[in-house]
């Protein structure tokens, strides 16, 4: 069986929501959407880089979050870890019986 990691870091999944603003428009916000506020993950730093974006320095940092498999997380969601938001870039199932979900996410976007 593949090593599933320690899963000792609490993370929170958030989903974008639209709330009516009372004037015919809406306000976009993020809300926790899992049944329990925290999910335990093995967190693996992958890469960091800087780039010039229209005259501004933009630093990006990519992390892998390994959690127990679940079906309610999509690339449209984001992860909150240690007070920082990470945009989900890709999701894959791993392990002999796909027991783990590996999520590649990036901050600094």
Short mmCIF file of C-alpha atoms in Angstrom, two decimals:
data_model
loop_
_atom_site.label_atom_id
_atom_site.label_comp_id
_atom_site.label_asym_id
_atom_site.label_seq_id
_atom_site.Cartn_x
_atom_site.Cartn_y
_atom_site.Cartn_z
CA UNK A 1 0.00 0.00 0.00
CA UNK A 2 1.25 3.51 -0.80
CA UNK A 3 2.32 5.77 2.04
CA UNK A 4 -0.65 7.97 2.87
CA UNK A 5 1.33 10.54 4.90
CA UNK A 6 0.77 11.82 8.38
CA UNK A 7 -2.36 13.91 7.77
CA UNK A 8 -1.57 16.08 10.79
CA UNK A 9 -2.39 19.55 9.42
CA UNK A 10 -5.92 20.98 9.71
CA UNK A 11 -7.27 22.53 6.50
CA UNK A 12 -10.67 23.98 5.63
CA UNK A 13 -12.43 23.74 2.27
CA UNK A 14 -14.28 26.80 1.06
CA UNK A 15 -16.70 27.32 -1.81
CA UNK A 16 -17.62 30.55 -3.58
CA UNK A 17 -21.15 31.74 -2.83
CA UNK A 18 -23.33 34.47 -4.28
CA UNK A 19 -25.52 36.47 -1.88
CA UNK A 20 -28.21 38.87 -3.12
CA UNK A 21 -27.29 42.46 -2.24
CA UNK A 22 -30.88 43.76 -2.17
CA UNK A 23 -30.37 45.96 -5.26
CA UNK A 24 -30.75 43.27 -7.87
CA UNK A 25 -27.07 42.31 -7.81
CA UNK A 26 -25.06 39.93 -5.72
CA UNK A 27 -21.98 39.82 -3.53
CA UNK A 28 -19.37 37.10 -3.90
CA UNK A 29 -17.89 35.54 -0.77
CA UNK A 30 -16.32 32.27 0.35
CA UNK A 31 -17.90 29.93 2.92
CA UNK A 32 -16.85 26.65 4.55
CA UNK A 33 -18.79 23.81 2.95
CA UNK A 34 -17.69 20.55 4.55
CA UNK A 35 -19.70 18.98 7.36
CA UNK A 36 -16.84 19.41 9.79
CA UNK A 37 -14.90 22.69 9.68
CA UNK A 38 -11.49 21.01 9.56
CA UNK A 39 -10.15 18.16 7.46
CA UNK A 40 -6.76 16.61 8.28
CA UNK A 41 -4.13 16.67 5.54
CA UNK A 42 -0.54 15.74 4.85
CA UNK A 43 0.93 18.97 3.45
CA UNK A 44 3.88 18.81 1.06
CA UNK A 45 5.58 21.98 -0.24
CA UNK A 46 6.18 21.58 -3.95
CA UNK A 47 7.57 24.78 -5.50
CA UNK A 48 7.78 28.53 -5.24
CA UNK A 49 8.48 31.09 -7.92
CA UNK A 50 8.38 34.79 -8.65
CA UNK A 51 7.36 36.48 -11.83
CA UNK A 52 6.76 39.93 -13.24
CA UNK A 53 3.07 40.53 -13.90
CA UNK A 54 2.37 43.91 -15.52
CA UNK A 55 5.20 45.59 -13.63
CA UNK A 56 4.43 43.93 -10.30
CA UNK A 57 6.37 41.12 -8.68
CA UNK A 58 4.06 38.17 -8.16
CA UNK A 59 5.21 35.35 -5.86
CA UNK A 60 3.49 31.96 -6.18
CA UNK A 61 3.82 28.92 -3.95
CA UNK A 62 2.50 25.46 -4.82
CA UNK A 63 1.55 22.87 -2.19
CA UNK A 64 0.18 19.33 -2.30
CA UNK A 65 -2.54 18.49 0.21
CA UNK A 66 -3.12 14.74 0.70
CA UNK A 67 -6.42 13.89 2.40
CA UNK A 68 -8.65 10.85 2.70
CA UNK A 69 -10.71 10.44 -0.47
CA UNK A 70 -13.92 12.45 -0.78
CA UNK A 71 -16.15 13.33 -3.72
CA UNK A 72 -17.39 16.81 -2.79
CA UNK A 73 -14.21 18.81 -3.55
CA UNK A 74 -13.72 20.41 -6.99
CA UNK A 75 -11.21 22.67 -8.73
CA UNK A 76 -13.64 25.57 -8.19
CA UNK A 77 -13.11 25.38 -4.41
CA UNK A 78 -10.21 26.65 -2.34
CA UNK A 79 -8.31 25.57 0.76
CA UNK A 80 -7.65 27.65 3.85
CA UNK A 81 -4.45 26.51 5.60
CA UNK A 82 -2.70 28.42 8.38
CA UNK A 83 -4.74 31.52 7.56
CA UNK A 84 -3.73 31.55 3.88
CA UNK A 85 -6.00 30.82 0.90
CA UNK A 86 -4.84 28.28 -1.70
CA UNK A 87 -6.59 28.01 -5.08
CA UNK A 88 -7.09 24.40 -6.13
CA UNK A 89 -5.36 23.70 -9.47
CA UNK A 90 -5.78 19.94 -9.76
CA UNK A 91 -7.18 16.89 -7.96
CA UNK A 92 -6.17 13.25 -8.36
CA UNK A 93 -6.97 10.03 -6.58
CA UNK A 94 -4.02 7.90 -5.41
CA UNK A 95 -3.30 4.63 -3.75
CA UNK A 96 -4.10 1.03 -4.51
CA UNK A 97 -7.81 1.56 -3.98
CA UNK A 98 -7.78 5.35 -4.47
CA UNK A 99 -8.00 5.88 -0.71
CA UNK A 100 -6.29 9.26 -0.89
CA UNK A 101 -7.08 12.47 -2.69
CA UNK A 102 -4.07 14.60 -3.68
CA UNK A 103 -4.86 18.24 -4.29
CA UNK A 104 -2.40 20.61 -5.93
CA UNK A 105 -3.08 24.16 -4.83
CA UNK A 106 -1.38 27.50 -5.24
CA UNK A 107 -1.26 30.74 -3.28
CA UNK A 108 -0.23 34.16 -4.53
CA UNK A 109 -2.57 34.27 -7.50
#
